Short mmCIF file of C-alpha atoms and ligand atoms in Angstrom, two decimals:
data_model
loop_
_atom_site.label_atom_id
_atom_site.label_comp_id
_atom_site.label_asym_id
_atom_site.label_seq_id
_atom_site.Cartn_x
_atom_site.Cartn_y
_atom_site.Cartn_z
CA MET A 1154 -13.11 27.47 -8.42
CA ARG A 1155 -10.90 27.66 -4.83
CA SER A 1156 -12.41 26.30 -2.05
CA PRO A 1157 -12.64 28.34 0.88
CA LEU A 1158 -11.97 25.36 2.94
CA PHE A 1159 -8.93 25.64 1.46
CA GLY A 1160 -6.26 27.69 2.27
CA GLY A 1161 -3.21 26.37 0.93
CA ARG A 1162 -1.68 29.39 -0.87
CA GLY A 1163 1.67 30.32 0.04
CA ARG A 1164 2.59 26.84 2.06
CA SER A 1165 5.85 25.37 2.12
CA SER A 1166 5.88 22.73 -0.98
CA GLY A 1167 7.90 20.68 1.81
CA GLY A 1168 10.53 18.55 1.76
CA ILE A 1169 9.87 16.38 -1.36
CA PRO A 1170 13.49 15.54 -2.29
CA THR A 1171 14.65 16.33 -5.70
CA ASN A 1172 16.58 13.23 -5.81
CA LEU A 1173 14.71 10.55 -5.15
CA SER A 1174 16.96 7.47 -6.74
CA HIS A 1175 18.52 4.82 -4.43
CA SER A 1176 21.40 2.60 -5.16
CA GLY A 1177 20.44 0.05 -2.78
CA THR A 1178 20.06 -3.12 -4.59
CA SER A 1179 16.68 -3.71 -2.96
CA THR A 1180 15.07 -0.71 -4.16
CA THR A 1181 13.03 -1.48 -7.15
CA PHE A 1182 13.19 0.88 -10.06
CA SER A 1183 10.21 -0.69 -12.01
CA SER A 1184 7.59 2.44 -12.27
CA SER A 1185 10.49 5.06 -13.28
CA ALA A 1186 13.41 3.47 -14.55
CA SER A 1187 11.13 2.27 -17.47
CA ALA A 1188 9.08 5.35 -17.44
CA SER A 1189 8.61 6.54 -20.84
CA SER A 1190 8.21 10.37 -21.23
CA HIS A 1191 4.85 10.85 -20.39
CA LYS A 1192 2.78 12.07 -23.57
CA SER A 1193 0.41 14.86 -22.75
CA ALA A 1194 -3.38 14.35 -24.47
CA THR A 1195 -4.89 17.49 -25.89
CA THR A 1196 -7.98 16.35 -25.41
CA THR A 1197 -10.95 16.02 -23.02
CA SER A 1198 -12.70 12.98 -24.82
CA SER A 1199 -13.16 10.07 -23.20
CA SER A 1200 -11.07 7.87 -25.55
CA CYS A 1201 -7.23 8.13 -25.60
CA LYS A 1202 -7.70 8.14 -29.38
CA ASN A 1203 -4.05 6.70 -29.97
CA PRO A 1204 -3.89 4.80 -32.82
CA VAL A 1205 -1.09 2.57 -31.71
CA LYS A 1206 -2.16 1.67 -28.52
CA SER A 1207 -5.78 1.47 -29.71
CA ALA A 1208 -3.98 -1.12 -32.07
CA ALA A 1209 -2.28 -2.71 -29.21
CA ARG A 1210 -5.83 -3.03 -27.13
CA SER A 1211 -7.05 -4.57 -30.21
CA VAL A 1212 -4.25 -7.00 -30.31
CA ALA A 1213 -4.53 -7.63 -26.36
CA GLU A 1214 -8.16 -8.26 -26.84
CA ALA A 1215 -7.64 -10.67 -28.97
CA LEU A 1216 -4.81 -12.29 -27.02
CA VAL A 1217 -7.47 -12.50 -23.99
CA ALA A 1218 -10.10 -13.60 -26.49
CA CYS A 1219 -8.04 -16.61 -26.91
CA PHE A 1220 -7.38 -16.96 -23.47
CA THR A 1221 -9.75 -19.09 -22.14
CA PRO A 1222 -8.40 -22.70 -21.18
CA PRO A 1223 -9.14 -24.98 -23.75
CA GLU A 1224 -10.45 -28.16 -21.79
CA GLN A 1225 -12.22 -26.70 -19.48
CA ASP A 1226 -15.79 -26.71 -18.94
CA LYS A 1227 -16.96 -24.01 -20.97
CA LYS A 1228 -20.19 -23.02 -18.71
CA SER A 1229 -17.58 -22.48 -15.80
CA SER A 1230 -14.98 -20.90 -17.83
CA THR A 1231 -17.52 -18.12 -19.43
CA SER A 1232 -18.97 -17.41 -15.90
CA ALA A 1233 -15.76 -17.41 -14.77
CA PHE A 1234 -14.74 -14.86 -16.93
CA ASN A 1235 -17.73 -12.78 -17.23
CA ASN A 1236 -18.34 -12.33 -13.33
CA ASP A 1237 -16.41 -9.11 -11.74
CA SER A 1238 -13.88 -10.45 -9.51
CA SER A 1239 -15.39 -8.54 -6.49
CA ALA A 1240 -18.90 -10.18 -7.14
CA SER A 1241 -17.63 -13.40 -6.93
CA SER A 1242 -15.46 -12.84 -4.12
CA SER A 1243 -16.60 -14.26 -0.96
CA GLY A 1244 -18.71 -17.22 -2.35
CA SER A 1245 -15.70 -18.09 -4.48
CA ARG A 1246 -13.35 -18.29 -2.09
CA LYS A 1247 -15.41 -20.34 0.12
CA ARG A 1248 -15.86 -22.86 -2.43
CA ARG A 1249 -12.04 -22.93 -3.07
CA SER A 1250 -12.06 -23.58 0.69
CA SER A 1251 -13.87 -26.39 0.87
CA ASN A 1252 -12.52 -28.00 -2.39
CA LEU A 1253 -8.79 -27.81 -1.46
CA SER A 1254 -9.91 -29.58 1.80
CA ILE A 1255 -11.13 -32.14 -0.20
CA TYR A 1256 -7.28 -32.68 -2.11
CA GLY A 1257 -6.01 -31.74 0.87
CA SER A 1258 -7.69 -35.10 2.26
CA SER A 1259 -5.45 -37.25 -0.27
CA ASN A 1260 -2.21 -35.99 0.33
CA ASP A 1261 -0.44 -34.08 3.68
CA SER A 1262 1.07 -31.55 1.34
CA THR A 1263 -2.22 -30.23 0.19
CA ARG A 1264 -3.47 -30.29 3.77
CA THR A 1265 -5.05 -26.73 4.96
CA LYS A 1266 -2.05 -25.66 7.47
CA GLU A 1267 -4.01 -22.60 8.99
CA PRO A 1268 -7.09 -20.60 8.38
CA GLY A 1269 -6.64 -19.20 4.70
CA SER A 1270 -3.19 -20.38 4.19
CA VAL A 1271 -3.36 -23.02 1.79
CA LYS A 1272 -0.68 -25.37 0.19
CA PHE A 1273 -1.19 -26.50 -3.32
CA THR A 1274 0.43 -29.33 -4.97
CA MET A 1275 2.66 -28.82 -8.16
CA GLU A 1276 0.16 -31.09 -10.06
CA GLU A 1277 -2.74 -28.24 -9.43
CA ILE A 1278 -0.14 -25.31 -10.29
CA LEU A 1279 0.66 -27.60 -13.71
CA LYS A 1280 -2.74 -27.99 -14.53
CA ALA A 1281 -4.12 -24.71 -13.70
CA THR A 1282 -1.42 -22.90 -15.76
CA ARG A 1283 -1.01 -25.61 -18.46
CA ASN A 1284 2.20 -26.10 -17.66
CA PHE A 1285 3.20 -22.61 -17.38
CA SER A 1286 2.08 -22.17 -20.57
CA PRO A 1287 3.73 -19.12 -22.37
CA SER A 1288 0.26 -17.81 -23.50
CA PHE A 1289 -0.90 -18.06 -19.87
CA LYS A 1290 2.01 -15.73 -18.66
CA ILE A 1291 0.01 -11.80 -17.82
CA GLY A 1292 2.97 -9.99 -15.99
CA GLN A 1293 6.39 -9.99 -15.20
CA GLY A 1294 8.05 -8.29 -12.11
CA GLY A 1295 10.40 -8.01 -9.07
CA PHE A 1296 9.32 -11.32 -7.78
CA GLY A 1297 9.41 -13.85 -11.07
CA THR A 1298 6.50 -14.49 -13.82
CA VAL A 1299 3.03 -14.08 -13.09
CA TYR A 1300 0.62 -16.64 -14.86
CA LYS A 1301 -3.05 -16.86 -15.11
CA GLY A 1302 -4.58 -19.80 -14.50
CA GLN A 1303 -8.03 -21.67 -13.43
CA LEU A 1304 -8.49 -24.09 -10.95
CA GLY A 1305 -9.94 -27.30 -11.14
CA ASP A 1306 -13.24 -25.57 -9.45
CA GLY A 1307 -13.52 -23.06 -12.39
CA THR A 1308 -12.07 -20.11 -10.13
CA LEU A 1309 -9.74 -17.81 -11.85
CA VAL A 1310 -6.41 -17.07 -10.13
CA ALA A 1311 -2.81 -15.02 -10.81
CA VAL A 1312 0.11 -17.45 -10.13
CA LYS A 1313 2.92 -16.16 -9.00
CA ARG A 1314 5.87 -18.06 -10.05
CA ALA A 1315 9.43 -16.53 -8.14
CA LYS A 1316 12.60 -16.26 -10.09
CA LYS A 1317 15.44 -18.67 -9.02
CA ILE A 1318 17.65 -15.96 -8.46
CA VAL A 1319 14.93 -14.29 -6.04
CA TYR A 1320 14.56 -17.07 -3.96
CA ASP A 1321 18.33 -17.80 -4.07
CA LYS A 1322 19.22 -14.33 -2.82
CA HIS A 1323 15.93 -12.95 -0.80
CA LEU A 1324 13.14 -15.55 -1.07
CA GLY A 1325 14.01 -17.53 2.02
CA VAL A 1326 12.20 -14.80 4.39
CA GLU A 1327 10.78 -13.10 1.69
CA PHE A 1328 8.37 -15.78 0.53
CA GLN A 1329 7.60 -16.97 4.05
CA SER A 1330 6.70 -13.04 4.53
CA GLU A 1331 4.56 -12.73 1.80
CA VAL A 1332 2.47 -15.70 2.78
CA GLN A 1333 2.25 -15.39 6.49
CA THR A 1334 0.92 -11.93 5.32
CA LEU A 1335 -1.26 -12.63 2.56
CA SER A 1336 -2.93 -15.55 4.48
CA LYS A 1337 -3.90 -13.04 7.53
CA VAL A 1338 -5.80 -10.52 5.37
CA GLU A 1339 -8.84 -10.47 3.84
CA HIS A 1340 -10.70 -7.14 2.23
CA LEU A 1341 -12.51 -6.24 -0.91
CA ASN A 1342 -10.08 -3.80 -1.62
CA LEU A 1343 -6.99 -6.29 -1.51
CA VAL A 1344 -6.19 -8.85 -3.44
CA LYS A 1345 -6.96 -12.59 -1.82
CA PHE A 1346 -4.73 -15.21 -0.92
CA TYR A 1347 -5.89 -18.52 -2.14
CA GLY A 1348 -2.24 -20.73 -1.29
CA PHE A 1349 1.07 -21.15 -2.14
CA LEU A 1350 3.64 -24.22 -2.82
CA GLU A 1351 7.22 -24.62 -1.94
CA HIS A 1352 8.61 -27.53 -3.64
CA ASP A 1353 12.39 -28.11 -4.27
CA ASP A 1354 13.48 -24.67 -6.14
CA GLU A 1355 9.44 -23.45 -6.82
CA ARG A 1356 8.30 -20.53 -4.62
CA ILE A 1357 4.89 -20.21 -5.76
CA LEU A 1358 1.85 -17.92 -4.48
CA VAL A 1359 -1.80 -18.34 -5.99
CA VAL A 1360 -3.87 -14.85 -5.76
CA GLU A 1361 -7.17 -13.80 -6.73
CA TYR A 1362 -7.03 -13.01 -10.58
CA VAL A 1363 -8.12 -9.48 -11.10
CA PRO A 1364 -9.12 -9.14 -14.55
CA ASN A 1365 -8.39 -5.37 -15.70
CA GLY A 1366 -5.18 -4.22 -15.35
CA THR A 1367 -3.66 -2.29 -13.53
CA LEU A 1368 -4.43 1.21 -12.50
CA ARG A 1369 -0.88 2.70 -14.30
CA GLU A 1370 -2.29 0.58 -17.63
CA HIS A 1371 -5.23 3.04 -17.08
CA LEU A 1372 -3.08 6.13 -16.54
CA ASP A 1373 -1.62 5.66 -19.21
CA CYS A 1374 -4.44 4.89 -21.32
CA VAL A 1375 -3.27 1.22 -22.47
CA HIS A 1376 -6.85 0.16 -21.88
CA GLY A 1377 -8.48 2.61 -24.67
CA ASN A 1378 -10.57 4.78 -22.30
CA VAL A 1379 -9.47 8.04 -20.34
CA LEU A 1380 -10.22 6.86 -16.13
CA ASP A 1381 -12.28 9.79 -15.76
CA PHE A 1382 -12.35 11.86 -12.16
CA ALA A 1383 -14.91 9.77 -10.24
CA SER A 1384 -13.75 6.95 -10.89
CA ARG A 1385 -10.03 7.89 -10.11
CA LEU A 1386 -11.47 9.26 -6.71
CA ASP A 1387 -13.31 6.10 -6.07
CA ILE A 1388 -9.80 4.42 -6.45
CA ALA A 1389 -8.11 6.68 -4.28
CA ILE A 1390 -10.93 5.98 -1.27
CA ASP A 1391 -10.39 1.85 -2.46
CA VAL A 1392 -6.85 2.18 -1.56
CA ALA A 1393 -6.68 4.27 1.70
CA HIS A 1394 -9.58 1.89 2.64
CA ALA A 1395 -7.19 -1.31 1.79
CA ILE A 1396 -3.99 0.61 3.53
CA THR A 1397 -6.55 1.70 6.57
CA TYR A 1398 -7.06 -1.85 7.03
CA LEU A 1399 -3.57 -3.19 6.82
CA HIS A 1400 -2.43 -0.50 9.23
CA MET A 1401 -5.35 -1.20 11.81
CA TYR A 1402 -5.60 -5.05 11.97
CA THR A 1403 -5.58 -5.19 15.31
CA ASP A 1404 -2.99 -7.90 16.37
CA HIS A 1405 -0.49 -7.20 13.93
CA PRO A 1406 -0.74 -4.12 11.87
CA VAL A 1407 0.87 -4.35 8.57
CA ILE A 1408 2.96 -1.88 6.61
CA HIS A 1409 2.63 -2.33 2.74
CA ARG A 1410 5.86 -0.78 1.90
CA ASP A 1411 5.35 -0.74 -1.85
CA ILE A 1412 2.61 1.12 -2.62
CA LYS A 1413 2.39 2.28 -6.42
CA SER A 1414 -0.02 2.60 -9.40
CA SER A 1415 1.14 -1.12 -10.89
CA ASN A 1416 0.55 -2.68 -7.51
CA ILE A 1417 -3.13 -1.52 -8.12
CA LEU A 1418 -5.46 -3.84 -9.96
CA LEU A 1419 -8.80 -2.70 -11.26
CA THR A 1420 -11.80 -4.94 -11.48
CA GLU A 1421 -14.07 -4.28 -14.49
CA ASN A 1422 -16.21 -1.97 -12.62
CA SER A 1423 -12.87 -0.26 -12.33
CA ARG A 1424 -13.07 -0.96 -8.40
CA ALA A 1425 -9.21 -1.03 -6.90
CA LYS A 1426 -7.59 -3.98 -5.28
CA VAL A 1427 -4.08 -3.80 -4.16
CA ALA A 1428 -1.38 -6.19 -4.71
CA ASP A 1429 1.73 -7.24 -3.78
CA PHE A 1430 2.60 -7.97 -0.09
CA GLY A 1431 6.37 -9.12 -1.41
CA PHE A 1432 7.60 -6.49 0.44
CA ALA A 1433 4.82 -6.38 2.90
CA ARG A 1434 6.08 -6.67 7.16
CA LEU A 1435 4.34 -7.15 10.02
CA ALA A 1436 4.45 -3.37 11.93
CA ALA A 1437 5.74 -3.12 15.11
CA ASP A 1438 3.90 -4.14 18.15
CA SER A 1439 2.95 -1.17 19.80
CA GLU A 1440 2.05 -3.04 22.93
CA SER A 1441 5.84 -4.25 22.94
CA GLY A 1442 6.99 -0.63 22.89
CA ALA A 1443 8.48 -0.49 19.70
CA THR A 1444 7.43 2.00 17.41
CA HIS A 1445 9.05 1.03 14.22
CA VAL A 1446 10.92 -1.65 12.45
CA SER A 1447 14.63 -0.85 11.20
CA THR A 1448 15.00 -2.92 8.02
CA GLN A 1449 16.83 -3.21 4.66
CA VAL A 1450 15.25 -0.30 2.90
CA LYS A 1451 12.92 -1.57 0.00
CA GLY A 1452 9.86 -0.02 -1.94
CA THR A 1453 10.46 1.91 -5.37
CA ALA A 1454 11.86 4.93 -6.11
CA GLY A 1455 9.60 7.78 -6.55
CA TYR A 1456 7.43 6.54 -3.84
CA LEU A 1457 10.15 6.23 -0.83
CA ASP A 1458 9.71 7.53 2.04
CA PRO A 1459 12.44 10.01 2.61
CA GLU A 1460 12.37 9.62 6.18
CA TYR A 1461 12.70 6.31 5.93
CA LEU A 1462 15.71 6.27 3.49
CA LYS A 1463 17.30 8.12 5.81
CA THR A 1464 16.73 6.17 8.94
CA TYR A 1465 15.47 3.08 7.47
CA GLN A 1466 12.69 3.25 10.18
CA LEU A 1467 9.79 2.02 9.11
CA THR A 1468 6.24 2.97 10.09
CA GLU A 1469 2.86 3.18 8.75
CA LYS A 1470 3.35 6.30 7.63
CA SER A 1471 5.92 5.15 5.08
CA ASP A 1472 2.60 3.77 3.00
CA VAL A 1473 0.75 7.35 3.78
CA TYR A 1474 3.90 9.11 1.97
CA SER A 1475 3.88 6.82 -1.37
CA PHE A 1476 -0.14 7.44 -1.07
CA GLY A 1477 0.72 11.56 -1.42
CA VAL A 1478 2.64 10.29 -4.50
CA LEU A 1479 0.10 8.25 -5.43
CA LEU A 1480 -2.88 10.78 -5.01
CA VAL A 1481 -0.56 12.78 -7.41
CA GLU A 1482 -0.08 10.24 -10.02
CA LEU A 1483 -4.04 9.94 -10.04
CA VAL A 1484 -4.87 13.75 -10.61
CA THR A 1485 -1.93 14.55 -12.79
CA GLY A 1486 -1.69 11.02 -14.76
CA ARG A 1487 2.19 11.80 -14.71
CA ARG A 1488 4.46 8.80 -13.38
CA PRO A 1489 6.38 10.08 -10.12
CA ILE A 1490 9.61 10.35 -11.55
CA GLU A 1491 9.59 11.47 -15.80
CA PRO A 1492 13.24 11.92 -16.37
CA LYS A 1493 12.57 12.99 -19.96
CA ARG A 1494 11.04 16.10 -18.77
CA GLU A 1495 12.59 19.51 -17.95
CA LEU A 1496 14.31 19.73 -14.69
CA LYS A 1497 11.43 21.01 -12.48
CA GLU A 1498 9.25 18.61 -13.48
CA ARG A 1499 11.15 15.54 -13.34
CA ILE A 1500 10.00 14.95 -9.78
CA THR A 1501 6.00 14.89 -10.44
CA ALA A 1502 4.88 15.31 -6.63
CA ARG A 1503 7.25 17.99 -6.21
CA TRP A 1504 6.26 20.24 -9.41
CA ALA A 1505 2.48 19.84 -8.36
CA VAL A 1506 2.41 20.61 -4.81
CA LYS A 1507 4.45 23.77 -6.05
CA LYS A 1508 2.12 24.52 -8.42
CA PHE A 1509 -0.27 24.06 -6.09
CA THR A 1510 1.11 26.43 -3.39
CA ASN A 1511 1.38 29.21 -6.06
CA GLY A 1512 -1.99 28.60 -6.02
CA ASP A 1513 -2.23 27.33 -10.25
CA ALA A 1514 -3.02 23.72 -9.17
CA ILE A 1515 -5.22 23.68 -12.55
CA LEU A 1516 -1.79 23.47 -14.68
CA VAL A 1517 -1.07 20.11 -12.90
CA LEU A 1518 -4.78 18.64 -13.74
CA ASP A 1519 -3.93 15.40 -16.44
CA PRO A 1520 -4.83 17.04 -19.72
CA ARG A 1521 -6.94 14.29 -20.61
CA LEU A 1522 -9.42 15.48 -18.06
CA ALA A 1523 -12.23 18.22 -18.26
CA ARG A 1524 -11.44 21.62 -16.49
CA SER A 1525 -14.68 21.33 -14.72
CA PRO A 1526 -15.98 23.04 -11.40
CA ALA A 1527 -16.33 19.76 -9.77
CA ASN A 1528 -12.83 18.97 -11.18
CA ASN A 1529 -10.66 21.97 -10.31
CA PHE A 1530 -12.76 21.54 -6.95
CA ALA A 1531 -11.55 18.03 -6.50
CA LEU A 1532 -8.06 18.26 -8.00
CA GLU A 1533 -7.25 21.04 -4.97
CA LYS A 1534 -8.36 19.28 -2.24
CA ILE A 1535 -6.63 16.19 -3.11
CA LEU A 1536 -3.56 17.92 -3.44
CA GLU A 1537 -4.10 19.53 -0.45
CA LEU A 1538 -4.32 16.08 1.17
CA SER A 1539 -1.28 14.81 -0.75
CA LEU A 1540 0.69 17.75 0.34
CA GLN A 1541 -0.30 16.57 4.22
CA CYS A 1542 0.62 13.01 2.97
CA LEU A 1543 4.52 14.18 1.79
CA ALA A 1544 5.48 16.08 4.92
CA PRO A 1545 8.81 15.29 5.24
CA HIS A 1546 8.05 14.34 9.02
CA ARG A 1547 5.96 11.34 9.52
CA GLN A 1548 4.53 12.65 12.74
CA ASN A 1549 3.00 15.80 10.13
CA ARG A 1550 1.19 13.14 7.99
CA PRO A 1551 -2.01 12.24 8.81
CA ALA A 1552 -2.94 8.23 9.44
CA MET A 1553 -4.02 6.39 6.76
CA LYS A 1554 -7.65 6.27 8.22
CA LYS A 1555 -7.93 10.17 8.50
CA CYS A 1556 -6.86 10.04 4.51
CA ALA A 1557 -9.85 8.03 3.59
CA GLU A 1558 -12.10 10.36 5.65
CA ILE A 1559 -11.02 13.25 3.90
CA LEU A 1560 -11.24 11.52 0.65
CA TRP A 1561 -15.02 10.50 1.66
CA SER A 1562 -15.78 13.84 2.01
CA ILE A 1563 -14.05 15.39 -1.09
CA ARG A 1564 -15.96 12.67 -2.99
CA LYS A 1565 -19.61 13.68 -1.26
CA ASP A 1566 -18.74 17.72 -1.89
CA TYR A 1567 -17.59 16.36 -5.84
CA LYS A 1568 -21.09 14.58 -6.16
CA GLU A 1569 -22.95 17.98 -5.32
CA LEU A 1570 -20.82 19.50 -7.30
CA LEU A 1571 -21.63 17.34 -10.23
CA SER A 1572 -25.02 17.56 -10.12
CA THR A 1573 -25.25 21.51 -10.34
CA SER A 1574 -23.08 21.12 -12.78
CA ASP A 1575 -23.43 19.98 -16.93
CA VAL A 1576 -19.81 19.34 -17.34
CA ILE A 1577 -18.03 16.38 -16.30
N1 ATP B 2033 -3.63 -10.75 -9.21
C1 ATP B 2033 -3.41 -10.45 -10.14
N2 ATP B 2033 -4.63 -10.57 -11.38
C2 ATP B 2033 -4.00 -10.32 -12.35
N3 ATP B 2033 -2.73 -9.94 -12.97
C3 ATP B 2033 -2.15 -9.75 -12.33
C4 ATP B 2033 -2.35 -10.08 -10.62
N4 ATP B 2033 -1.01 -10.19 -10.23
C5 ATP B 2033 0.05 -9.33 -10.95
N5 ATP B 2033 -0.73 -9.34 -12.40
C6 ATP B 2033 0.00 -8.97 -13.39
O1 ATP B 2033 1.23 -9.28 -13.34
C7 ATP B 2033 2.34 -7.92 -13.53
C8 ATP B 2033 3.62 -8.32 -12.79
O2 ATP B 2033 3.10 -8.60 -11.21
P1 ATP B 2033 3.88 -8.42 -10.33
O3 ATP B 2033 3.43 -8.26 -8.70
O4 ATP B 2033 4.99 -9.60 -10.19
O5 ATP B 2033 5.13 -7.08 -10.34
P2 ATP B 2033 5.03 -5.75 -10.45
O6 ATP B 2033 4.26 -5.19 -9.47
O7 ATP B 2033 4.35 -5.10 -11.60
O8 ATP B 2033 6.39 -4.91 -10.25
P3 ATP B 2033 6.80 -5.34 -8.90
O9 ATP B 2033 7.69 -6.48 -8.66
O10 ATP B 2033 8.51 -4.23 -9.18
O11 ATP B 2033 6.30 -5.03 -7.67
C9 ATP B 2033 1.22 -6.73 -13.23
O12 ATP B 2033 1.79 -5.66 -13.68
C10 ATP B 2033 -0.02 -7.46 -13.85
O13 ATP B 2033 0.01 -7.07 -15.22
#
């Protein structure tokens, strides 16, 4: 069903570049270069039904079950594991801050430096991660290794330990950037910052642990179940809210610079939290007259704003572009670049927008999702919005706040359609 409000047919597919690779040393390729070809599902069932992945999931679940730090107080460990991170957030943060003040009173290096920014001691970090035990390792990224940990007060955290090479090459500035940025933001849909450690060669960030994996993992069905359309819409809204918050942060707007599905972490209730401010930079202060920040190109191939690539001028609209790529990813389930597909389908956003403008949006819907009136409606509306976000010139892209409003309205209409339809 095509919405009468839609009017997308016959539009130009815009300036989505056919070659999004970038040879700059600072561009990361994590999503694309490692992308295996997307495996189309032939079922609309809510289960991924992939025996290999189911086995992997069982192993992962067994590992998680073994993961509770053995020497912690059982009660606090259990409640921490069972709590949804969003539910426990503010109370736990307050407790954490007050505990840190207590720790800080005994040692200058642990004293709270400024609101929201807390220094940890190496002792605390080692205790939380059991000396960086390999069994506590939960991930590896461009920044370094990520460990799950538990603080003295029971708070579960992700401990991000910078690679030495990262520190040598970039991290002097990068680390300060991440710390400064993280310490100033607090939003339900942003991963919370608990503190940091700078000690000799070590650069460590301690952030909120978000228990349910990345959005990319969910789109790949790594966790077993297919993410339904309603959840994808909720996630898009959560992310739009998080970025709106960053962009509209009154004193110093923040540009995330690396919005992508592997930087979106999900809570147990499938609510999204945007992570990884390693590349974030404070945006230009509009009062100073500057309109952009001119800087080294950073980001992830497939999500990069072509205008930023051309001019090196970074604005909030670069995040809007990446968000447009993310929207396409959410509705198609595909990665932004799929090198193993035939040429015209390799750049997912380009392929999806072309199908949409030709009136064939339905052909790009993630085959794991049902073709219902509500899903078809929301698919078209989301593709229409992503087309705007992907406009080649930034002045033609909507502000992130506008994106959030449009998505709210899509969700409202989607729910109304759902209530008049049996098929989800
Ligand atoms: N706060 C967190 N809570 C739970 N898991 C996390 C958290 N932060 C990171 N992880 C896990 O660690 C992995 C690596 O995260 P990291 O942010 O270092 O790199 P990345 O975003 O995957 O890659 P890149 O460096 O290219 O951005 C994530 O994919 C995720 O599985």
